[in-house]
CSV table of C-alpha atoms and ligand atoms in Angstrom, one decimal:
chain,number,residue,atom,x,y,z
A,1,MET,CA,-15.7,-62.9,-5.8
A,2,GLY,CA,-13.4,-65.7,-4.6
A,3,ILE,CA,-16.1,-66.8,-2.2
A,4,ALA,CA,-18.8,-66.9,-4.8
A,5,MET,CA,-16.4,-68.9,-7.0
A,6,GLN,CA,-15.9,-71.4,-4.2
A,7,ILE,CA,-19.6,-71.8,-3.8
A,8,VAL,CA,-20.1,-72.5,-7.5
A,9,GLU,CA,-17.2,-75.0,-7.5
A,10,ILE,CA,-18.3,-76.9,-4.4
A,11,SER,CA,-21.9,-77.0,-5.6
A,12,THR,CA,-21.0,-78.2,-9.1
A,13,ALA,CA,-18.8,-80.9,-7.7
A,14,SER,CA,-21.7,-82.0,-5.5
A,15,ILE,CA,-24.2,-82.8,-8.2
A,16,PRO,CA,-24.7,-86.5,-8.1
A,17,ALA,CA,-23.8,-88.5,-11.2
A,18,ASP,CA,-27.4,-89.5,-12.0
A,19,LEU,CA,-28.4,-85.9,-12.2
A,20,MET,CA,-25.5,-84.7,-14.4
A,21,GLY,CA,-26.7,-82.1,-16.8
A,22,ALA,CA,-29.6,-81.1,-14.5
A,23,GLN,CA,-30.1,-77.5,-13.5
A,24,VAL,CA,-29.6,-76.6,-9.9
A,25,GLU,CA,-32.5,-74.6,-8.6
A,26,LYS,CA,-31.3,-73.5,-5.2
A,27,VAL,CA,-28.0,-73.2,-3.3
A,28,ASN,CA,-28.5,-72.9,0.4
A,29,VAL,CA,-25.7,-71.2,2.3
A,30,LYS,CA,-25.2,-70.0,5.9
A,31,ILE,CA,-23.5,-66.7,6.2
A,32,GLY,CA,-22.5,-65.3,9.6
A,33,LYS,CA,-23.1,-61.7,10.2
A,34,LEU,CA,-19.5,-61.2,11.2
A,35,SER,CA,-18.2,-62.8,8.1
A,36,ALA,CA,-16.6,-60.6,5.4
A,37,VAL,CA,-19.6,-61.2,3.2
A,38,VAL,CA,-22.4,-58.8,2.4
A,39,PRO,CA,-25.4,-60.9,1.2
A,40,GLU,CA,-26.3,-58.4,-1.6
A,41,SER,CA,-22.8,-58.4,-3.1
A,42,LEU,CA,-22.5,-62.2,-2.7
A,43,ARG,CA,-25.7,-62.7,-4.7
A,44,PHE,CA,-24.4,-60.3,-7.3
A,45,CYS,CA,-21.1,-62.1,-7.6
A,46,PHE,CA,-22.8,-65.5,-7.6
A,47,GLN,CA,-24.9,-64.4,-10.6
A,48,ILE,CA,-21.8,-63.5,-12.5
A,49,VAL,CA,-19.7,-66.5,-11.7
A,50,SER,CA,-22.5,-69.0,-12.1
A,51,GLN,CA,-23.0,-68.2,-15.8
A,52,ASP,CA,-22.3,-71.1,-18.1
A,53,THR,CA,-22.4,-73.5,-15.2
A,54,PRO,CA,-25.2,-75.9,-14.0
A,55,LEU,CA,-26.0,-73.2,-11.5
A,56,CYS,CA,-26.8,-70.5,-13.9
A,57,ASN,CA,-30.5,-70.4,-13.0
A,58,ALA,CA,-30.0,-71.2,-9.4
A,59,SER,CA,-31.0,-68.8,-6.7
A,60,LEU,CA,-28.7,-68.4,-3.8
A,61,ILE,CA,-30.6,-68.7,-0.5
A,62,ILE,CA,-28.7,-67.0,2.3
A,63,GLU,CA,-29.5,-67.8,5.9
A,64,GLU,CA,-27.9,-65.1,8.0
A,65,ILE,CA,-26.5,-66.3,11.3
A,66,PRO,CA,-26.4,-63.8,14.2
A,67,ILE,CA,-23.3,-63.1,16.1
A,68,VAL,CA,-23.3,-64.9,19.4
A,69,ILE,CA,-20.5,-64.3,21.9
A,70,LYS,CA,-19.6,-65.8,25.2
A,71,CYS,CA,-17.8,-64.4,28.2
A,72,LEU,CA,-15.1,-66.9,29.3
A,73,ASP,CA,-15.2,-65.5,32.9
A,74,CYS,CA,-18.9,-65.4,33.5
A,75,ASN,CA,-19.7,-68.3,31.2
A,76,ILE,CA,-22.8,-66.6,29.7
A,77,GLU,CA,-23.7,-66.2,26.0
A,78,TRP,CA,-25.6,-63.5,24.2
A,79,THR,CA,-26.4,-62.2,20.7
A,80,ILE,CA,-25.0,-58.9,19.6
A,81,ASP,CA,-26.3,-56.6,16.9
A,82,GLU,CA,-23.5,-54.1,17.2
A,83,PRO,CA,-19.8,-55.0,17.2
A,84,ILE,CA,-19.4,-54.7,20.9
A,85,PHE,CA,-17.1,-57.5,22.1
A,86,SER,CA,-17.0,-57.0,25.8
A,87,CYS,CA,-19.0,-58.8,28.5
A,88,GLN,CA,-22.4,-57.3,29.2
A,89,LYS,CA,-22.1,-58.5,32.8
A,90,CYS,CA,-18.4,-58.1,33.9
A,91,ASN,CA,-17.4,-55.7,31.1
A,92,GLY,CA,-14.3,-57.9,30.5
A,93,GLY,CA,-12.8,-58.5,27.1
A,94,ALA,CA,-12.3,-62.3,27.4
A,95,VAL,CA,-15.0,-63.2,25.0
A,96,ASP,CA,-15.1,-65.9,22.4
A,97,ILE,CA,-17.2,-65.9,19.2
A,98,VAL,CA,-19.7,-68.8,19.4
A,99,SER,CA,-21.3,-68.1,16.0
A,100,GLY,CA,-21.4,-65.4,13.4
A,101,ARG,CA,-18.4,-66.3,11.4
A,102,GLU,CA,-20.1,-69.0,9.3
A,103,LEU,CA,-19.4,-69.3,5.6
A,104,ASP,CA,-21.0,-72.6,5.0
A,105,ILE,CA,-22.7,-74.3,2.1
A,106,SER,CA,-25.5,-76.5,3.4
A,107,SER,CA,-27.2,-78.0,0.4
A,108,ILE,CA,-28.2,-77.7,-3.2
A,109,GLU,CA,-31.6,-78.4,-4.7
A,110,ILE,CA,-32.0,-80.0,-8.1
A,111,ALA,CA,-35.2,-80.6,-10.0
A,112,GLU,CA,-35.8,-84.1,-11.2
A,113,ARG,CA,-38.5,-85.6,-13.4
A,114,ASP,CA,-40.8,-88.1,-11.7
A,115,GLU,CA,-41.3,-91.1,-13.9
B,1,MET,CA,-50.4,-73.5,-19.7
B,2,VAL,CA,-50.3,-77.1,-18.6
B,3,THR,CA,-47.3,-79.1,-19.6
B,4,GLY,CA,-48.8,-82.6,-19.4
B,5,ASN,CA,-47.9,-85.1,-16.7
B,6,ASN,CA,-44.2,-84.1,-16.7
B,7,LYS,CA,-44.4,-83.5,-13.0
B,8,THR,CA,-41.1,-82.6,-11.4
B,9,SER,CA,-40.0,-82.8,-7.8
B,10,THR,CA,-36.9,-81.4,-6.1
B,11,ARG,CA,-34.1,-83.4,-4.7
B,12,GLU,CA,-32.1,-81.7,-2.0
B,13,ILE,CA,-28.4,-82.8,-1.8
B,14,LYS,CA,-26.8,-82.1,1.6
B,15,ILE,CA,-23.3,-80.8,1.4
B,16,VAL,CA,-22.4,-79.1,4.7
B,17,ARG,CA,-19.0,-77.8,3.9
B,18,LYS,CA,-17.1,-74.7,4.7
B,19,VAL,CA,-16.9,-72.5,1.6
B,20,LEU,CA,-13.3,-71.9,2.3
B,21,ASP,CA,-12.3,-75.4,3.4
B,22,VAL,CA,-9.7,-75.7,0.6
B,23,ASN,CA,-8.0,-72.5,1.8
B,24,GLU,CA,-8.1,-73.7,5.3
B,25,THR,CA,-6.4,-77.0,4.4
B,26,ILE,CA,-3.6,-75.3,2.5
B,27,ALA,CA,-3.2,-72.7,5.3
B,28,ALA,CA,-2.7,-75.6,7.8
B,29,GLN,CA,-0.1,-77.1,5.5
B,30,ASN,CA,1.7,-73.8,5.3
B,31,ARG,CA,1.7,-73.4,9.0
B,32,LYS,CA,3.2,-76.9,9.4
B,33,THR,CA,5.9,-76.1,6.8
B,34,PHE,CA,6.8,-72.8,8.6
B,35,ALA,CA,6.9,-74.6,11.9
B,36,GLY,CA,9.1,-77.3,10.5
B,37,LYS,CA,11.6,-74.7,9.2
B,38,ASN,CA,11.4,-72.4,12.2
B,39,VAL,CA,10.0,-69.4,10.3
B,40,PHE,CA,7.8,-66.9,12.0
B,41,VAL,CA,5.1,-65.4,9.6
B,42,LEU,CA,3.5,-62.0,9.9
B,43,ASN,CA,0.4,-61.0,7.8
B,44,VAL,CA,0.1,-57.2,7.4
B,45,MET,CA,-3.3,-55.9,6.3
B,46,SER,CA,-4.9,-52.5,5.8
B,47,SER,CA,-7.0,-50.3,3.5
B,48,PRO,CA,-5.2,-49.1,0.4
B,49,GLY,CA,-2.6,-46.5,1.2
B,50,SER,CA,-2.6,-46.8,5.0
B,51,GLY,CA,1.2,-47.2,5.0
B,52,LYS,CA,1.8,-51.0,5.0
B,53,THR,CA,4.8,-50.7,2.7
B,54,ALA,CA,6.2,-47.6,4.4
B,55,THR,CA,5.9,-49.2,7.9
B,56,LEU,CA,7.6,-52.4,6.6
B,57,GLU,CA,10.4,-50.4,5.0
B,58,LYS,CA,11.2,-48.9,8.4
B,59,THR,CA,10.6,-52.1,10.2
B,60,LEU,CA,13.0,-54.0,8.0
B,61,SER,CA,15.7,-51.4,8.5
B,62,ARG,CA,15.4,-51.9,12.3
B,63,ILE,CA,15.3,-55.7,12.4
B,64,MET,CA,17.7,-56.7,9.6
B,65,PRO,CA,20.2,-58.3,9.5
B,66,GLU,CA,19.8,-59.4,13.1
B,67,ILE,CA,16.5,-61.2,12.1
B,68,ARG,CA,16.8,-62.8,8.7
B,69,THR,CA,13.7,-61.6,7.0
B,70,ALA,CA,12.0,-62.2,3.6
B,71,VAL,CA,8.9,-60.5,2.2
B,72,ILE,CA,6.0,-61.5,0.0
B,73,VAL,CA,4.1,-58.5,-1.3
B,74,GLY,CA,0.7,-58.7,-3.0
B,75,ASP,CA,0.1,-55.9,-5.4
B,76,VAL,CA,-2.6,-55.3,-8.0
B,77,CYS,CA,-0.3,-54.9,-11.0
B,78,THR,CA,2.7,-52.7,-10.2
B,79,SER,CA,6.1,-53.7,-8.7
B,80,ASN,CA,6.5,-50.4,-6.8
B,81,ASP,CA,6.1,-51.9,-3.3
B,82,ALA,CA,8.4,-54.8,-4.1
B,83,ASP,CA,11.1,-52.4,-5.3
B,84,ARG,CA,10.7,-50.2,-2.2
B,85,LEU,CA,11.0,-53.2,0.1
B,86,ALA,CA,13.9,-54.8,-1.7
B,87,VAL,CA,16.1,-51.7,-0.8
B,88,SER,CA,16.4,-53.3,2.7
B,89,GLY,CA,18.3,-56.2,1.2
B,90,ALA,CA,15.6,-58.7,2.2
B,91,PRO,CA,14.6,-61.2,-0.5
B,92,VAL,CA,11.2,-60.0,-1.9
B,93,VAL,CA,8.7,-61.9,-3.9
B,94,GLN,CA,5.9,-60.0,-5.5
B,95,VAL,CA,2.6,-61.6,-6.2
B,96,ASN,CA,0.5,-59.9,-8.8
B,97,THR,CA,-3.2,-60.4,-8.8
B,98,ASP,CA,-4.6,-58.9,-11.9
B,99,ALA,CA,-6.9,-56.0,-11.3
B,100,PHE,CA,-9.7,-57.3,-13.5
B,101,GLY,CA,-11.6,-60.0,-11.8
B,102,GLY,CA,-8.6,-60.7,-9.7
B,103,ASP,CA,-8.5,-61.5,-6.1
B,104,CYS,CA,-8.7,-58.9,-3.4
B,105,HIS,CA,-6.7,-60.9,-0.9
B,106,LEU,CA,-3.8,-63.3,-0.8
B,107,ALA,CA,-5.0,-66.9,-0.4
B,108,ALA,CA,-3.1,-69.7,1.2
B,109,HIS,CA,-2.2,-71.4,-2.1
B,110,VAL,CA,-0.7,-68.2,-3.4
B,111,ILE,CA,1.6,-68.0,-0.4
B,112,LYS,CA,2.5,-71.6,-0.7
B,113,THR,CA,3.6,-71.0,-4.3
B,114,ALA,CA,5.4,-67.8,-3.5
B,115,VAL,CA,7.3,-69.4,-0.6
B,116,GLY,CA,8.9,-71.8,-3.1
B,117,ASN,CA,11.1,-68.8,-4.1
B,118,PHE,CA,12.9,-68.7,-0.7
B,119,GLU,CA,15.3,-70.9,1.1
B,120,LEU,CA,13.3,-71.3,4.2
B,121,GLU,CA,16.3,-72.6,6.2
B,122,GLU,CA,17.9,-69.2,5.7
B,123,ILE,CA,14.9,-67.2,6.9
B,124,ASP,CA,13.7,-66.6,10.5
B,125,PHE,CA,10.9,-64.2,9.6
B,126,LEU,CA,8.5,-63.9,6.7
B,127,ILE,CA,6.4,-60.8,6.2
B,128,VAL,CA,3.4,-60.9,4.0
B,129,GLU,CA,2.0,-57.5,2.8
B,130,ASN,CA,-1.5,-58.3,1.9
B,131,LEU,CA,-3.6,-56.4,-0.6
B,132,GLY,CA,-5.1,-53.1,0.5
B,133,ASN,CA,-8.6,-54.3,1.6
B,134,LEU,CA,-10.1,-54.5,5.1
B,135,VAL,CA,-12.7,-57.1,4.1
B,136,CYS,CA,-11.6,-60.3,2.3
B,137,PRO,CA,-8.0,-60.7,3.8
B,138,ALA,CA,-9.6,-61.1,7.2
B,139,GLU,CA,-11.4,-64.3,6.0
B,140,PHE,CA,-8.4,-66.0,4.4
B,141,ASP,CA,-5.9,-67.7,6.7
B,142,ILE,CA,-2.5,-68.0,5.0
B,143,GLY,CA,-0.8,-70.0,7.8
B,144,GLU,CA,0.6,-67.0,9.6
B,145,ASP,CA,1.6,-66.7,13.2
B,146,LEU,CA,0.7,-63.1,13.7
B,147,ARG,CA,-1.7,-60.6,12.1
B,148,VAL,CA,-1.5,-56.9,12.3
B,149,VAL,CA,-3.8,-54.2,10.8
B,150,VAL,CA,-2.5,-50.8,9.8
B,151,LEU,CA,-4.9,-47.9,10.2
B,152,SER,CA,-3.9,-44.4,9.4
B,153,VAL,CA,-5.2,-41.2,10.9
B,154,THR,CA,-6.3,-40.0,7.5
B,155,GLU,CA,-9.0,-42.7,7.5
B,156,GLY,CA,-12.3,-42.5,9.3
B,157,GLU,CA,-12.5,-43.0,13.1
B,158,ASP,CA,-15.2,-45.6,12.5
B,159,LYS,CA,-13.1,-48.1,10.5
B,160,PRO,CA,-12.9,-50.6,13.3
B,161,ILE,CA,-16.6,-50.8,13.8
B,162,LYS,CA,-17.2,-50.9,10.0
B,163,TYR,CA,-14.8,-53.8,9.6
B,164,PRO,CA,-15.1,-55.6,12.9
B,165,LEU,CA,-13.9,-59.0,11.6
B,166,MET,CA,-10.5,-57.5,10.6
B,167,PHE,CA,-10.1,-56.0,14.0
B,168,ARG,CA,-11.2,-59.2,15.7
B,169,VAL,CA,-8.8,-61.5,13.8
B,170,CYS,CA,-5.7,-59.2,14.2
B,171,ASP,CA,-3.3,-59.4,17.1
B,172,ALA,CA,-2.4,-55.8,17.1
B,173,ALA,CA,-3.3,-52.5,15.3
B,174,LEU,CA,-0.8,-50.0,14.1
B,175,LEU,CA,-2.2,-46.5,14.1
B,176,ASN,CA,-0.1,-44.8,11.4
B,177,LYS,CA,0.7,-41.3,10.1
B,178,ILE,CA,0.5,-39.7,13.6
B,179,ASP,CA,2.9,-37.1,12.3
B,180,LEU,CA,-0.1,-35.6,10.5
B,181,LEU,CA,-2.3,-35.3,13.6
B,182,PRO,CA,-1.5,-31.5,14.1
B,183,TYR,CA,-2.9,-30.8,10.7
B,184,LEU,CA,-6.1,-32.9,11.0
B,185,ASP,CA,-9.4,-32.8,12.8
B,186,TYR,CA,-8.9,-36.3,13.9
B,187,ASP,CA,-10.5,-37.7,17.0
B,188,LYS,CA,-7.9,-40.3,18.0
B,189,LYS,CA,-9.8,-41.1,21.3
B,190,GLU,CA,-12.8,-42.1,19.2
B,191,THR,CA,-10.7,-44.4,17.1
B,192,LEU,CA,-9.1,-46.0,20.2
B,193,LYS,CA,-12.5,-46.4,21.7
B,194,ASN,CA,-13.8,-48.1,18.6
B,195,ILE,CA,-10.9,-50.5,18.5
B,196,ARG,CA,-11.4,-51.4,22.2
B,197,GLN,CA,-15.1,-52.0,21.5
B,198,VAL,CA,-14.3,-54.6,18.9
B,199,ASN,CA,-11.2,-56.1,20.5
B,200,PRO,CA,-10.8,-55.0,24.1
B,201,ASN,CA,-7.4,-56.5,24.6
B,202,MET,CA,-5.8,-55.5,21.3
B,203,PRO,CA,-2.5,-53.7,21.6
B,204,VAL,CA,-2.5,-50.5,19.6
B,205,PHE,CA,0.8,-48.9,18.5
B,206,GLU,CA,0.7,-45.3,17.5
B,207,ILE,CA,3.4,-44.8,14.9
B,208,SER,CA,4.6,-42.6,12.1
B,209,ALA,CA,6.3,-44.5,9.2
B,210,LYS,CA,7.6,-41.1,8.2
B,211,THR,CA,9.3,-39.9,11.4
B,212,GLU,CA,9.5,-43.4,13.0
B,213,GLU,CA,7.9,-42.0,16.1
B,214,GLY,CA,6.5,-44.9,18.3
B,215,PHE,CA,8.5,-47.5,16.4
B,216,GLU,CA,10.5,-48.8,19.4
B,217,PHE,CA,7.3,-50.1,21.1
B,218,TRP,CA,6.1,-51.8,17.9
B,219,ILE,CA,9.5,-53.3,17.1
B,220,ASP,CA,10.0,-54.6,20.7
B,221,TRP,CA,6.6,-56.2,20.7
B,222,LEU,CA,7.2,-57.8,17.3
B,223,LYS,CA,10.6,-59.1,18.3
B,224,GLN,CA,9.2,-60.6,21.5
B,225,ASN,CA,6.6,-62.4,19.4
B,226,ILE,CA,9.2,-63.7,16.9
B,227,LYS,CA,11.5,-64.9,19.7
B,228,LYS,CA,8.7,-66.8,21.3
B,229,LYS,CA,8.8,-69.1,18.2
B,230,ILE,CA,12.3,-68.8,16.9
B,231,LYS,CA,14.9,-69.5,19.6
C,1,LIG,N1,2.9,-38.3,6.5
C,1,LIG,C1,2.9,-39.7,6.4
C,1,LIG,N2,2.8,-40.3,5.3
C,1,LIG,C2,2.8,-41.6,5.2
C,1,LIG,C3,3.1,-42.4,6.4
C,1,LIG,N3,3.1,-43.7,6.1
C,1,LIG,C4,2.9,-43.7,4.8
C,1,LIG,N4,2.7,-42.5,4.2
C,1,LIG,C5,2.4,-42.2,2.8
C,1,LIG,O1,1.2,-42.7,2.5
C,1,LIG,C6,1.2,-43.2,1.1
C,1,LIG,C7,0.8,-44.7,1.1
C,1,LIG,O2,1.8,-45.4,1.8
C,1,LIG,P1,2.2,-46.9,1.4
C,1,LIG,O3,3.2,-47.4,2.4
C,1,LIG,O4,2.4,-47.1,0.0
C,1,LIG,O5,0.8,-47.6,1.8
C,1,LIG,P2,0.3,-49.1,1.5
C,1,LIG,O6,-0.6,-49.4,2.6
C,1,LIG,O7,1.5,-50.0,1.3
C,1,LIG,O8,-0.5,-48.9,0.2
C,1,LIG,P3,-1.0,-50.1,-0.8
C,1,LIG,O9,0.0,-51.2,-0.8
C,1,LIG,O10,-1.2,-49.4,-2.1
C,1,LIG,O11,-2.3,-50.6,-0.2
C,1,LIG,C8,2.6,-42.9,0.6
C,1,LIG,O12,2.6,-41.7,-0.1
C,1,LIG,C9,3.4,-42.8,1.9
C,1,LIG,O13,4.6,-42.0,1.7
C,1,LIG,C10,3.3,-41.7,7.6
C,1,LIG,O14,3.5,-42.2,8.7
C,1,LIG,N5,3.2,-40.3,7.6
C,2,LIG,MG1,1.9,-51.3,-0.2
C,3,LIG,ZN1,-18.1,-61.6,31.9
């Protein structure tokens, strides 16, 4: 819920002055698969908290980012589908998360009338 | 139906921001405040009822008054946990997040406000008991130095792989309620295997907050960490 609220807040604050009052059509976000966010529940929360805002008709477009980890000893990177955070080569546990924790808002799309 | 020549186009406005950037900024401020006042901060997280409060009650009785400790406890709308922890003599501040539409985690700004209730000069160690939830608290930095997750043997063995982020962001796991093992069909090896899978180097302390079994190892480790920061 807090996350959906932040998305609405940031998006609303990002509407340019010349489009005040316009309806936002899309909100594009990047959600890492390791983040604490389940896309379905985020969409649900977004629908609720966007009511009575310029985002009330907007669809939340979620790009899911895979989990990529890197072994610091072998210096190799790979994508994981299961939460197995040890090196596939040396079996060591010195791995860093390269991506998969994203909780980013990338853009909003607003309809504008062409003169 | 044709709506005349009112053709519309779409303008895309780039934002590129972290959804939680406000929280991260405040967490960084908190961290700076704590460093400036020489306060070590521990964030304790778990599912509801895993034994955070019970573990902290016993922890406080072992470290106080040697280590001057204060506690912030998040609770959905009772003050039970705060009352239990205040028995130790430590100053306790309770943060209520209302159950309806309220938050399921303690955010950095909540900690910043709550800390205003303490004299930080008179504290070495601040413990934060987060809300019972293995999801959101993992995402919200509060400016802490150390994070631990409490997991009890009455929960499923697969918790670590169901909530991998929590087990990645924490520095140690406390496997609690081991006094109950004789009465349960619990596969402790499976749990340990699952923790190792998510976080191969994570220390795991097997404890009972009821009998205090295993507490010496946990307390030693905790004190070492505190002393690394507080001379
Ligand atoms: N047998 C046994 N019971 C325990 C142990 N630790 C906690 N309990 C019991 O488990 C219940 C929940 O413990 P709490 O300490 O309140 O758990 P919590 O994680 O603080 O719960 P919330 O703050 O509500 O999320 C209480 O009835 C405790 O007495 C333990 O080591 N052994
Ligand atoms: Mg509690
Ligand atoms: Zn390796």
